[in-house]
mmCIF file of C-alpha atoms and ligand atoms in Angstrom:
data_model
loop_
_atom_site.group_PDB
_atom_site.id
_atom_site.type_symbol
_atom_site.label_atom_id
_atom_site.label_comp_id
_atom_site.label_asym_id
_atom_site.label_seq_id
_atom_site.Cartn_x
_atom_site.Cartn_y
_atom_site.Cartn_z
ATOM 1 C CA MET A 28 -36.410 80.835 13.789
ATOM 2 C CA GLU A 29 -33.729 78.498 11.041
ATOM 3 C CA ASN A 30 -36.293 75.763 9.924
ATOM 4 C CA LYS A 31 -34.130 72.268 9.093
ATOM 5 C CA PRO A 32 -35.031 68.846 10.143
ATOM 6 C CA ILE A 33 -32.610 67.748 13.048
ATOM 7 C CA HIS A 34 -31.615 64.250 11.579
ATOM 8 C CA THR A 35 -29.763 66.132 8.655
ATOM 9 C CA HIS A 36 -26.203 65.296 9.300
ATOM 10 C CA ARG A 37 -23.555 66.632 6.885
ATOM 11 C CA LYS A 38 -21.378 63.092 5.095
ATOM 12 C CA ILE A 39 -18.457 63.817 4.932
ATOM 13 C CA ILE A 40 -15.574 62.055 2.930
ATOM 14 C CA HIS A 41 -11.437 62.322 3.673
ATOM 15 C CA ILE A 42 -9.336 60.727 0.944
ATOM 16 C CA ASP A 43 -5.706 60.006 1.938
ATOM 17 C CA MET A 44 -3.015 57.635 -0.713
ATOM 18 C CA ASP A 45 -1.557 55.396 1.403
ATOM 19 C CA ALA A 46 2.037 56.016 1.475
ATOM 20 C CA PHE A 47 2.109 57.859 -1.624
ATOM 21 C CA TYR A 48 5.000 59.389 -4.021
ATOM 22 C CA ALA A 49 6.323 56.435 -2.654
ATOM 23 C CA SER A 50 3.393 53.255 -3.610
ATOM 24 C CA VAL A 51 3.617 55.661 -7.319
ATOM 25 C CA GLU A 52 7.173 54.565 -7.300
ATOM 26 C CA GLN A 53 6.556 51.206 -6.609
ATOM 27 C CA ARG A 54 4.081 51.425 -9.093
ATOM 28 C CA ASP A 55 5.918 52.444 -12.139
ATOM 29 C CA PHE A 56 8.941 50.262 -11.054
ATOM 30 C CA PRO A 57 8.345 46.383 -10.302
ATOM 31 C CA GLU A 58 12.337 46.214 -8.830
ATOM 32 C CA TYR A 59 11.202 48.269 -5.786
ATOM 33 C CA ARG A 60 7.776 46.139 -4.856
ATOM 34 C CA GLY A 61 8.604 44.542 -2.188
ATOM 35 C CA LYS A 62 11.424 46.867 0.352
ATOM 36 C CA PRO A 63 12.297 49.408 1.975
ATOM 37 C CA LEU A 64 12.505 52.486 -0.190
ATOM 38 C CA VAL A 65 12.251 56.225 0.592
ATOM 39 C CA VAL A 66 11.371 58.216 -1.375
ATOM 40 C CA GLY A 67 13.362 61.692 -0.852
ATOM 41 C CA GLY A 68 17.333 63.575 -1.283
ATOM 42 C CA LEU A 69 19.628 61.298 -1.293
ATOM 43 C CA PRO A 70 21.844 59.931 1.803
ATOM 44 C CA GLU A 71 24.894 61.687 -0.504
ATOM 45 C CA GLY A 72 24.014 64.562 0.009
ATOM 46 C CA ARG A 73 23.258 67.549 1.867
ATOM 47 C CA GLY A 74 20.608 68.124 4.306
ATOM 48 C CA GLY A 75 18.037 65.559 2.178
ATOM 49 C CA VAL A 76 15.147 64.426 4.188
ATOM 50 C CA VAL A 77 12.822 61.825 4.503
ATOM 51 C CA ALA A 78 9.676 63.086 2.235
ATOM 52 C CA THR A 79 7.866 59.803 2.622
ATOM 53 C CA ALA A 80 8.794 55.981 3.608
ATOM 54 C CA SER A 81 7.010 52.638 1.692
ATOM 55 C CA TYR A 82 5.633 50.953 3.902
ATOM 56 C CA GLU A 83 8.651 48.446 3.973
ATOM 57 C CA ALA A 84 10.566 51.355 4.980
ATOM 58 C CA ARG A 85 8.442 52.664 7.748
ATOM 59 C CA LYS A 86 8.517 49.401 9.494
ATOM 60 C CA PHE A 87 12.461 50.411 11.118
ATOM 61 C CA GLY A 88 11.147 53.610 11.827
ATOM 62 C CA ILE A 89 12.065 55.155 9.114
ATOM 63 C CA ARG A 90 9.511 58.168 8.448
ATOM 64 C CA SER A 91 8.885 61.776 6.140
ATOM 65 C CA ALA A 92 11.618 64.559 6.929
ATOM 66 C CA MET A 93 13.748 62.698 8.651
ATOM 67 C CA PRO A 94 17.471 63.223 7.171
ATOM 68 C CA SER A 95 17.718 60.486 4.655
ATOM 69 C CA LYS A 96 20.788 59.855 5.791
ATOM 70 C CA GLN A 97 18.845 58.225 9.513
ATOM 71 C CA ALA A 98 16.876 56.658 7.455
ATOM 72 C CA LEU A 99 20.384 54.656 6.297
ATOM 73 C CA LYS A 100 20.964 53.154 10.541
ATOM 74 C CA PRO A 101 18.590 51.655 10.924
ATOM 75 C CA CYS A 102 18.004 49.437 8.144
ATOM 76 C CA PRO A 103 20.915 49.854 5.464
ATOM 77 C CA GLU A 104 19.139 48.108 2.555
ATOM 78 C CA VAL A 105 16.707 50.766 2.130
ATOM 79 C CA LEU A 106 16.569 52.100 -1.008
ATOM 80 C CA PHE A 107 16.993 56.103 -1.585
ATOM 81 C CA VAL A 108 14.556 57.801 -4.866
ATOM 82 C CA ARG A 109 14.750 61.268 -5.838
ATOM 83 C CA PRO A 110 10.967 62.468 -5.919
ATOM 84 C CA ARG A 111 9.092 63.025 -9.603
ATOM 85 C CA PHE A 112 6.745 65.146 -8.586
ATOM 86 C CA ASP A 113 5.529 65.169 -12.486
ATOM 87 C CA ALA A 114 4.448 61.937 -11.731
ATOM 88 C CA TYR A 115 2.385 62.050 -8.685
ATOM 89 C CA LYS A 116 0.598 65.579 -10.097
ATOM 90 C CA GLU A 117 -0.435 63.249 -13.040
ATOM 91 C CA VAL A 118 -1.731 60.505 -10.245
ATOM 92 C CA SER A 119 -3.392 63.503 -7.767
ATOM 93 C CA GLN A 120 -5.124 65.209 -10.677
ATOM 94 C CA LYS A 121 -6.420 61.552 -11.638
ATOM 95 C CA ILE A 122 -7.824 60.618 -8.233
ATOM 96 C CA ARG A 123 -9.391 64.417 -8.622
ATOM 97 C CA ALA A 124 -11.982 63.017 -11.698
ATOM 98 C CA ILE A 125 -12.390 59.982 -9.655
ATOM 99 C CA PHE A 126 -14.111 61.871 -6.389
ATOM 100 C CA GLY A 127 -15.647 64.194 -9.357
ATOM 101 C CA ARG A 128 -18.104 61.236 -10.682
ATOM 102 C CA TYR A 129 -20.098 62.226 -6.944
ATOM 103 C CA THR A 130 -19.962 64.554 -6.425
ATOM 104 C CA ASP A 131 -18.209 68.624 -7.155
ATOM 105 C CA LEU A 132 -17.764 69.722 -3.565
ATOM 106 C CA ILE A 133 -14.269 68.188 -3.831
ATOM 107 C CA GLU A 134 -11.411 70.022 -0.996
ATOM 108 C CA PRO A 135 -7.520 69.301 -2.170
ATOM 109 C CA LEU A 136 -5.733 69.314 1.554
ATOM 110 C CA SER A 137 -2.560 68.802 -1.274
ATOM 111 C CA LEU A 138 -2.427 66.241 -3.946
ATOM 112 C CA ASP A 139 -2.864 62.458 -1.866
ATOM 113 C CA GLU A 140 -5.579 64.060 0.213
ATOM 114 C CA ALA A 141 -8.711 65.948 0.029
ATOM 115 C CA TYR A 142 -12.201 65.987 1.661
ATOM 116 C CA LEU A 143 -15.960 65.237 -0.714
ATOM 117 C CA ASP A 144 -19.131 66.549 0.613
ATOM 118 C CA VAL A 145 -20.898 63.574 -0.014
ATOM 119 C CA THR A 146 -24.355 64.751 1.504
ATOM 120 C CA VAL A 147 -26.105 65.207 -2.334
ATOM 121 C CA ASP A 148 -24.304 62.208 -4.667
ATOM 122 C CA LYS A 149 -24.245 63.039 -8.375
ATOM 123 C CA LEU A 150 -25.329 59.135 -8.676
ATOM 124 C CA GLY A 151 -28.198 58.970 -6.161
ATOM 125 C CA ILE A 152 -26.015 56.505 -3.511
ATOM 126 C CA GLY A 153 -27.020 58.030 -0.157
ATOM 127 C CA SER A 154 -24.860 55.984 1.284
ATOM 128 C CA ALA A 155 -21.415 57.669 2.249
ATOM 129 C CA ILE A 156 -19.333 54.756 3.061
ATOM 130 C CA GLU A 157 -20.791 52.789 0.160
ATOM 131 C CA ILE A 158 -18.911 56.263 -1.926
ATOM 132 C CA ALA A 159 -15.676 55.428 -0.072
ATOM 133 C CA LYS A 160 -15.715 51.658 -0.876
ATOM 134 C CA GLN A 161 -16.448 52.689 -5.007
ATOM 135 C CA ILE A 162 -13.605 55.048 -5.310
ATOM 136 C CA LYS A 163 -11.187 52.607 -3.206
ATOM 137 C CA ASN A 164 -12.060 50.122 -5.858
ATOM 138 C CA ALA A 165 -11.445 53.050 -8.485
ATOM 139 C CA ILE A 166 -8.281 53.833 -7.760
ATOM 140 C CA LYS A 167 -6.937 50.398 -7.038
ATOM 141 C CA GLU A 168 -8.828 49.329 -10.523
ATOM 142 C CA GLU A 169 -7.423 52.148 -12.406
ATOM 143 C CA LEU A 170 -4.481 54.103 -10.984
ATOM 144 C CA GLN A 171 -3.142 50.787 -9.092
ATOM 145 C CA LEU A 172 -2.906 51.870 -6.102
ATOM 146 C CA THR A 173 -4.285 52.251 -2.566
ATOM 147 C CA ALA A 174 -6.221 54.985 -0.749
ATOM 148 C CA SER A 175 -7.342 55.501 3.098
ATOM 149 C CA ALA A 176 -10.576 56.637 3.540
ATOM 150 C CA GLY A 177 -12.733 57.980 7.140
ATOM 151 C CA VAL A 178 -16.411 59.310 6.864
ATOM 152 C CA SER A 179 -18.295 60.958 8.374
ATOM 153 C CA VAL A 180 -20.415 63.920 9.699
ATOM 154 C CA ASN A 181 -17.261 66.471 9.262
ATOM 155 C CA LYS A 182 -14.705 67.528 8.761
ATOM 156 C CA PHE A 183 -12.062 66.495 11.766
ATOM 157 C CA VAL A 184 -13.505 63.144 12.686
ATOM 158 C CA ALA A 185 -13.931 62.141 8.533
ATOM 159 C CA LYS A 186 -9.800 62.863 8.205
ATOM 160 C CA THR A 187 -9.275 61.724 12.125
ATOM 161 C CA ALA A 188 -11.180 58.018 11.087
ATOM 162 C CA SER A 189 -8.772 57.838 8.041
ATOM 163 C CA ASP A 190 -6.007 57.902 9.137
ATOM 164 C CA ILE A 191 -7.013 54.924 11.351
ATOM 165 C CA ASN A 192 -6.390 51.469 9.594
ATOM 166 C CA LYS A 193 -4.630 52.747 7.208
ATOM 167 C CA PRO A 194 -3.240 51.083 4.726
ATOM 168 C CA ASP A 195 -6.435 49.962 2.230
ATOM 169 C CA GLY A 196 -8.514 51.506 5.872
ATOM 170 C CA LEU A 197 -11.690 52.239 5.314
ATOM 171 C CA THR A 198 -13.141 53.563 9.090
ATOM 172 C CA PHE A 199 -16.894 55.149 9.791
ATOM 173 C CA ILE A 200 -17.604 56.709 12.073
ATOM 174 C CA GLY A 201 -21.332 57.861 12.453
ATOM 175 C CA PRO A 202 -23.315 60.185 13.944
ATOM 176 C CA SER A 203 -23.993 58.337 17.445
ATOM 177 C CA THR A 204 -20.283 57.201 17.685
ATOM 178 C CA VAL A 205 -18.118 60.541 17.259
ATOM 179 C CA PRO A 206 -19.146 62.455 20.713
ATOM 180 C CA ALA A 207 -17.083 58.102 22.035
ATOM 181 C CA PHE A 208 -14.813 58.473 19.665
ATOM 182 C CA MET A 209 -13.377 62.086 20.444
ATOM 183 C CA GLU A 210 -13.512 61.588 23.731
ATOM 184 C CA LYS A 211 -10.802 58.434 23.191
ATOM 185 C CA LEU A 212 -9.328 60.880 20.938
ATOM 186 C CA PRO A 213 -5.618 61.475 22.373
ATOM 187 C CA VAL A 214 -4.798 65.017 22.950
ATOM 188 C CA GLU A 215 -2.160 65.515 19.501
ATOM 189 C CA LYS A 216 -4.546 64.092 17.705
ATOM 190 C CA PHE A 217 -6.239 66.861 17.835
ATOM 191 C CA PHE A 218 -6.095 69.394 15.447
ATOM 192 C CA GLY A 219 -4.334 72.292 15.950
ATOM 193 C CA VAL A 220 -2.667 71.243 19.069
ATOM 194 C CA GLY A 221 1.415 70.705 18.367
ATOM 195 C CA LYS A 222 3.966 69.553 20.249
ATOM 196 C CA VAL A 223 4.442 72.032 22.988
ATOM 197 C CA THR A 224 0.323 72.463 23.044
ATOM 198 C CA ALA A 225 -0.274 68.527 23.319
ATOM 199 C CA GLN A 226 2.414 68.710 26.395
ATOM 200 C CA LYS A 227 0.660 72.139 28.068
ATOM 201 C CA MET A 228 -2.575 69.713 28.058
ATOM 202 C CA LYS A 229 -0.777 66.992 29.824
ATOM 203 C CA ASN A 230 1.164 68.802 32.278
ATOM 204 C CA MET A 231 -2.492 69.581 33.391
ATOM 205 C CA GLY A 232 -3.240 65.950 33.388
ATOM 206 C CA LEU A 233 -4.945 65.965 30.286
ATOM 207 C CA HIS A 234 -4.732 63.754 27.899
ATOM 208 C CA THR A 235 -7.872 63.276 25.983
ATOM 209 C CA GLY A 236 -11.288 64.392 24.600
ATOM 210 C CA ALA A 237 -13.224 62.856 27.735
ATOM 211 C CA ASP A 238 -10.303 65.258 29.690
ATOM 212 C CA LEU A 239 -11.015 68.263 27.499
ATOM 213 C CA LYS A 240 -14.828 67.508 27.407
ATOM 214 C CA ASN A 241 -14.406 68.382 32.102
ATOM 215 C CA LEU A 242 -13.293 72.304 31.515
ATOM 216 C CA THR A 243 -15.586 74.656 30.821
ATOM 217 C CA GLU A 244 -15.853 77.203 27.449
ATOM 218 C CA THR A 245 -14.063 79.392 29.027
ATOM 219 C CA GLU A 246 -11.284 77.527 30.969
ATOM 220 C CA LEU A 247 -10.634 76.443 27.834
ATOM 221 C CA ILE A 248 -10.442 79.619 26.421
ATOM 222 C CA LYS A 249 -8.164 80.891 29.764
ATOM 223 C CA HIS A 250 -5.265 78.054 29.083
ATOM 224 C CA PHE A 251 -5.724 78.382 25.219
ATOM 225 C CA GLY A 252 -6.335 81.256 24.354
ATOM 226 C CA LYS A 253 -8.268 81.586 20.876
ATOM 227 C CA GLN A 254 -7.994 77.223 20.514
ATOM 228 C CA GLY A 255 -10.470 76.329 23.403
ATOM 229 C CA LYS A 256 -13.297 77.388 21.985
ATOM 230 C CA PHE A 257 -12.554 75.623 19.351
ATOM 231 C CA TYR A 258 -11.324 72.494 21.587
ATOM 232 C CA TYR A 259 -14.495 72.976 23.337
ATOM 233 C CA GLN A 260 -16.773 72.519 20.288
ATOM 234 C CA ILE A 261 -14.337 69.568 18.752
ATOM 235 C CA VAL A 262 -13.872 67.432 22.232
ATOM 236 C CA ARG A 263 -18.252 67.390 21.305
ATOM 237 C CA GLY A 264 -18.055 66.528 17.702
ATOM 238 C CA ILE A 265 -18.774 69.704 16.410
ATOM 239 C CA ASP A 266 -16.267 71.699 13.490
ATOM 240 C CA ASN A 267 -19.369 73.618 10.641
ATOM 241 C CA ARG A 268 -16.588 74.736 8.679
ATOM 242 C CA GLU A 269 -17.699 73.482 4.909
ATOM 243 C CA VAL A 270 -15.430 71.727 1.937
ATOM 244 C CA GLN A 271 -14.782 74.903 0.188
ATOM 245 C CA PRO A 272 -14.466 73.589 -3.416
ATOM 246 C CA HIS A 273 -12.533 76.756 -4.843
ATOM 247 C CA ARG A 274 -9.965 78.349 -1.724
ATOM 248 C CA GLU A 275 -6.607 78.702 -1.743
ATOM 249 C CA THR A 276 -3.688 78.467 0.560
ATOM 250 C CA LYS A 277 -3.140 82.066 0.979
ATOM 251 C CA SER A 278 0.032 81.559 3.187
ATOM 252 C CA LEU A 279 1.598 78.685 4.702
ATOM 253 C CA ALA A 280 3.641 78.489 8.649
ATOM 254 C CA ALA A 281 5.715 77.060 10.302
ATOM 255 C CA GLU A 282 7.242 78.296 13.886
ATOM 256 C CA ASP A 283 8.533 76.969 16.792
ATOM 257 C CA THR A 284 7.245 77.913 21.154
ATOM 258 C CA PHE A 285 11.139 77.725 22.542
ATOM 259 C CA ALA A 286 10.931 76.029 25.529
ATOM 260 C CA TYR A 287 12.479 79.208 27.277
ATOM 261 C CA ASP A 288 13.941 82.401 25.875
ATOM 262 C CA LEU A 289 16.874 82.927 23.833
ATOM 263 C CA THR A 290 19.424 85.307 24.405
ATOM 264 C CA CYS A 291 22.075 84.883 21.954
ATOM 265 C CA LEU A 292 21.181 85.001 18.062
ATOM 266 C CA GLU A 293 23.603 82.248 17.070
ATOM 267 C CA GLU A 294 19.936 79.423 18.759
ATOM 268 C CA MET A 295 17.570 82.224 17.062
ATOM 269 C CA GLU A 296 19.792 81.410 13.417
ATOM 270 C CA LEU A 297 19.760 77.557 14.121
ATOM 271 C CA GLY A 298 16.192 77.275 14.802
ATOM 272 C CA LEU A 299 15.539 79.378 11.823
ATOM 273 C CA ASP A 300 17.508 77.239 9.608
ATOM 274 C CA LYS A 301 15.211 74.242 10.742
ATOM 275 C CA ILE A 302 12.140 76.977 10.901
ATOM 276 C CA ALA A 303 12.580 77.581 6.783
ATOM 277 C CA LYS A 304 13.331 73.656 6.675
ATOM 278 C CA THR A 305 10.103 72.029 7.377
ATOM 279 C CA VAL A 306 8.911 75.901 5.283
ATOM 280 C CA ALA A 307 10.533 74.725 2.847
ATOM 281 C CA ASN A 308 9.630 70.859 2.807
ATOM 282 C CA ARG A 309 5.272 71.807 3.336
ATOM 283 C CA LEU A 310 5.869 74.493 0.175
ATOM 284 C CA ASN A 311 7.325 71.241 -1.870
ATOM 285 C CA LYS A 312 4.334 69.734 -0.781
ATOM 286 C CA TYR A 313 1.340 71.446 -1.471
ATOM 287 C CA ASN A 314 3.999 72.307 -4.933
ATOM 288 C CA LEU A 315 3.923 76.362 -4.484
ATOM 289 C CA LEU A 316 6.527 79.251 -4.286
ATOM 290 C CA GLY A 317 5.574 82.496 -2.447
ATOM 291 C CA ARG A 318 6.898 86.157 -3.056
ATOM 292 C CA THR A 319 6.832 87.531 0.286
ATOM 293 C CA ILE A 320 8.684 85.526 3.089
ATOM 294 C CA THR A 321 7.435 87.437 6.274
ATOM 295 C CA LEU A 322 9.430 85.964 10.227
ATOM 296 C CA LYS A 323 7.517 86.150 13.393
ATOM 297 C CA ILE A 324 8.837 87.143 16.781
ATOM 298 C CA LYS A 325 7.568 87.196 19.783
ATOM 299 C CA TYR A 326 9.087 88.489 22.790
ATOM 300 C CA SER A 327 8.789 86.627 25.978
ATOM 301 C CA ASP A 328 6.828 89.349 27.462
ATOM 302 C CA PHE A 329 4.468 88.237 24.543
ATOM 303 C CA LYS A 330 4.181 91.435 22.535
ATOM 304 C CA GLN A 331 4.758 90.036 18.883
ATOM 305 C CA ILE A 332 5.988 91.854 14.978
ATOM 306 C CA THR A 333 6.362 91.229 11.779
ATOM 307 C CA ARG A 334 8.842 91.745 9.409
ATOM 308 C CA ASN A 335 8.298 90.922 5.907
ATOM 309 C CA GLN A 336 10.048 91.294 2.111
ATOM 310 C CA SER A 337 9.398 90.656 -1.025
ATOM 311 C CA PHE A 338 10.383 89.430 -4.707
ATOM 312 C CA SER A 339 10.313 89.339 -8.131
ATOM 313 C CA MET A 340 9.727 85.796 -7.997
ATOM 314 C CA GLY A 341 8.442 82.830 -6.449
ATOM 315 C CA ILE A 342 10.102 81.493 -4.032
ATOM 316 C CA GLY A 343 10.116 78.303 -2.000
ATOM 317 C CA ASN A 344 14.093 77.722 -1.683
ATOM 318 C CA VAL A 345 15.338 76.903 2.587
ATOM 319 C CA GLU A 346 19.124 78.749 1.944
ATOM 320 C CA THR A 347 15.941 81.688 0.473
ATOM 321 C CA LEU A 348 14.203 82.049 3.252
ATOM 322 C CA SER A 349 16.530 81.661 5.932
ATOM 323 C CA ALA A 350 18.435 84.486 4.421
ATOM 324 C CA THR A 351 16.075 86.454 4.736
ATOM 325 C CA ALA A 352 14.427 85.306 8.221
ATOM 326 C CA LYS A 353 17.961 85.550 9.102
ATOM 327 C CA LYS A 354 18.411 89.114 7.914
ATOM 328 C CA LEU A 355 14.550 90.502 8.923
ATOM 329 C CA LEU A 356 15.495 88.977 12.282
ATOM 330 C CA SER A 357 19.111 91.460 12.795
ATOM 331 C CA LEU A 358 17.249 94.472 11.573
ATOM 332 C CA THR A 359 15.113 93.852 14.226
ATOM 333 C CA PHE A 360 18.349 92.714 17.059
ATOM 334 C CA ALA A 361 18.474 94.000 20.217
ATOM 335 C CA GLU A 362 21.394 92.886 23.012
ATOM 336 C CA GLY A 363 19.170 91.676 25.674
ATOM 337 C CA GLN A 364 16.286 90.595 24.366
ATOM 338 C CA LYS A 365 14.791 87.442 24.753
ATOM 339 C CA ILE A 366 12.534 85.671 22.657
ATOM 340 C CA ARG A 367 10.610 82.791 22.897
ATOM 341 C CA LEU A 368 8.824 81.675 19.920
ATOM 342 C CA LEU A 369 10.063 82.555 16.419
ATOM 343 C CA GLY A 370 8.300 81.443 12.908
ATOM 344 C CA ILE A 371 8.811 81.676 9.452
ATOM 345 C CA SER A 372 5.467 82.227 6.538
ATOM 346 C CA VAL A 373 5.474 82.583 3.093
ATOM 347 C CA SER A 374 2.651 83.905 1.463
ATOM 348 C CA ASN A 375 1.569 85.885 -2.442
ATOM 349 C CA PHE A 376 1.992 82.933 -4.142
ATOM 350 C CA GLY A 377 0.631 84.108 -7.528
ATOM 351 C CA GLU A 378 -1.174 82.509 -11.129
ATOM 352 C CA MET A 379 1.956 80.882 -11.228
ATOM 353 C CA ASN A 380 0.777 77.828 -8.670
ATOM 354 C CA GLN A 381 -1.461 75.155 -8.721
ATOM 355 C CA LYS A 382 -3.424 75.758 -6.491
ATOM 356 C CA ALA A 383 -3.937 73.335 -3.050
ATOM 357 C CA LYS A 384 -7.367 74.534 -0.883
ATOM 358 C CA GLU A 385 -6.573 74.649 2.593
ATOM 359 C CA ASP A 386 -4.346 77.528 4.111
ATOM 360 C CA ALA A 387 -2.120 75.067 5.773
ATOM 361 C CA PRO A 388 -2.446 75.002 9.620
ATOM 362 C CA THR A 389 1.383 77.426 11.065
ATOM 363 C CA GLU A 390 3.638 73.790 11.987
ATOM 364 C CA GLN A 391 4.998 73.732 15.779
ATOM 365 C CA LEU A 392 8.486 72.633 15.895
ATOM 366 C CA LYS A 393 9.760 71.764 18.791
ATOM 367 C CA LEU A 394 13.500 72.554 18.705
ATOM 368 C CA PHE A 395 14.995 73.370 21.801
HETATM 369 N N1 DCP B 412 4.914 64.354 1.664
HETATM 370 C C1 DCP B 412 7.181 64.997 2.107
HETATM 371 N N2 DCP B 412 6.865 65.278 3.086
HETATM 372 C C2 DCP B 412 6.034 65.268 4.014
HETATM 373 C C3 DCP B 412 5.396 65.420 4.323
HETATM 374 C C4 DCP B 412 5.172 64.211 2.808
HETATM 375 O O1 DCP B 412 7.463 65.495 1.023
HETATM 376 N N3 DCP B 412 7.079 65.409 5.457
HETATM 377 C C5 DCP B 412 4.188 63.954 1.074
HETATM 378 C C6 DCP B 412 4.935 62.673 0.507
HETATM 379 C C7 DCP B 412 4.125 62.067 1.512
HETATM 380 C C8 DCP B 412 2.574 63.391 0.404
HETATM 381 O O2 DCP B 412 3.141 64.131 0.675
HETATM 382 O O3 DCP B 412 4.075 61.266 0.188
HETATM 383 C C9 DCP B 412 1.445 62.764 1.175
HETATM 384 O O4 DCP B 412 1.580 63.006 2.561
HETATM 385 P P1 DCP B 412 1.429 61.511 3.977
HETATM 386 O O5 DCP B 412 1.491 62.534 4.978
HETATM 387 O O6 DCP B 412 -0.738 61.045 3.342
HETATM 388 O O7 DCP B 412 1.904 60.584 3.563
HETATM 389 P P2 DCP B 412 2.030 59.553 3.132
HETATM 390 O O8 DCP B 412 1.050 59.450 1.481
HETATM 391 O O9 DCP B 412 3.684 58.827 2.090
HETATM 392 O O10 DCP B 412 1.891 58.363 4.245
HETATM 393 P P3 DCP B 412 0.075 58.039 5.319
HETATM 394 O O11 DCP B 412 -0.032 55.898 4.481
HETATM 395 O O12 DCP B 412 0.807 57.960 6.161
HETATM 396 O O13 DCP B 412 -0.206 59.233 4.490
HETATM 397 MG MG1 MG B 413 -1.550 60.079 2.619
#
């Protein structure tokens, strides 16, 4: 028998910088302040995408991953700048040093985001809300930037909460309010629910956590596979994943389940181009290069195969990702085969990479 006191809840903080790259640019270049600003590929260049947009630019609907050209349509006066990764890395190290004043249990998810476990904090402050306030203040005073914080009893709720009052937000979801919070949450906000699953849930009349809660664990597993088990727990506020300070990213992937099975090679290649773009963006975001590229193919009968190729150097660019995936596809392609899903993952990151600390979940795309 476990002999734990029943009232011990963990205290988890999720911190996420506001419009990170754009805020650093506006801090360092006063002429960008108060203006719609895009950090990313320039609109003149081919295939440039928005890495992030300042809050002024977001008012026009400009968002991360949008083609840069497209940002000009709603807002012709928007300014574009290329990213300065060294500046963002420097800020990232400084925010981590601030977190380190309170706890050593820090799990960075990317340069601008981290989980902190402050169940026991170094300064004996005791209140996770107070610690989150102090961290936000330190970031503001020492770095002239704002961050949003979510405070709760587990990672999932803390992360969801940090997004609620952006920018400069602090949202606390206490243990007694976790169940109601999860019941109100739209299904698309659930961890691991991509667009395809969200649509499937909506088609089944499942719109919020409360709807999911009406299903038994067996029903959820029947409809959503092993993720169903996770949904069953998370909707009840149960997320026992620990804050893992030293976990390295092992692989990064994106995949797409098509609305109809693909039989035409050109369509598959088009799909791979888009998936490769997403993978390349995310490698860039996590500051990673990988030596192994893996193509995943799922056929209409759900049979799945993977094919991979390794390189002597780290790969992160969209052209190599796309070309390699297409080559691997052509080696397995046979007329008449129906393909329902394609995915590309990159692994074998090696020593040269900065350690991003969580296996990034596979991104779900909707292309066709
Ligand atoms: N990023 C990127 N490509 C994406 C998404 C993000 O290059 N598709 C980069 C730029 C962002 C940074 O990662 O500034 C952090 O990502 P967030 O999702 O936290 O976005 P922001 O910090 O920019 O905005 P928010 O205030 O919504 O957190
Ligand atoms: Mg952010």
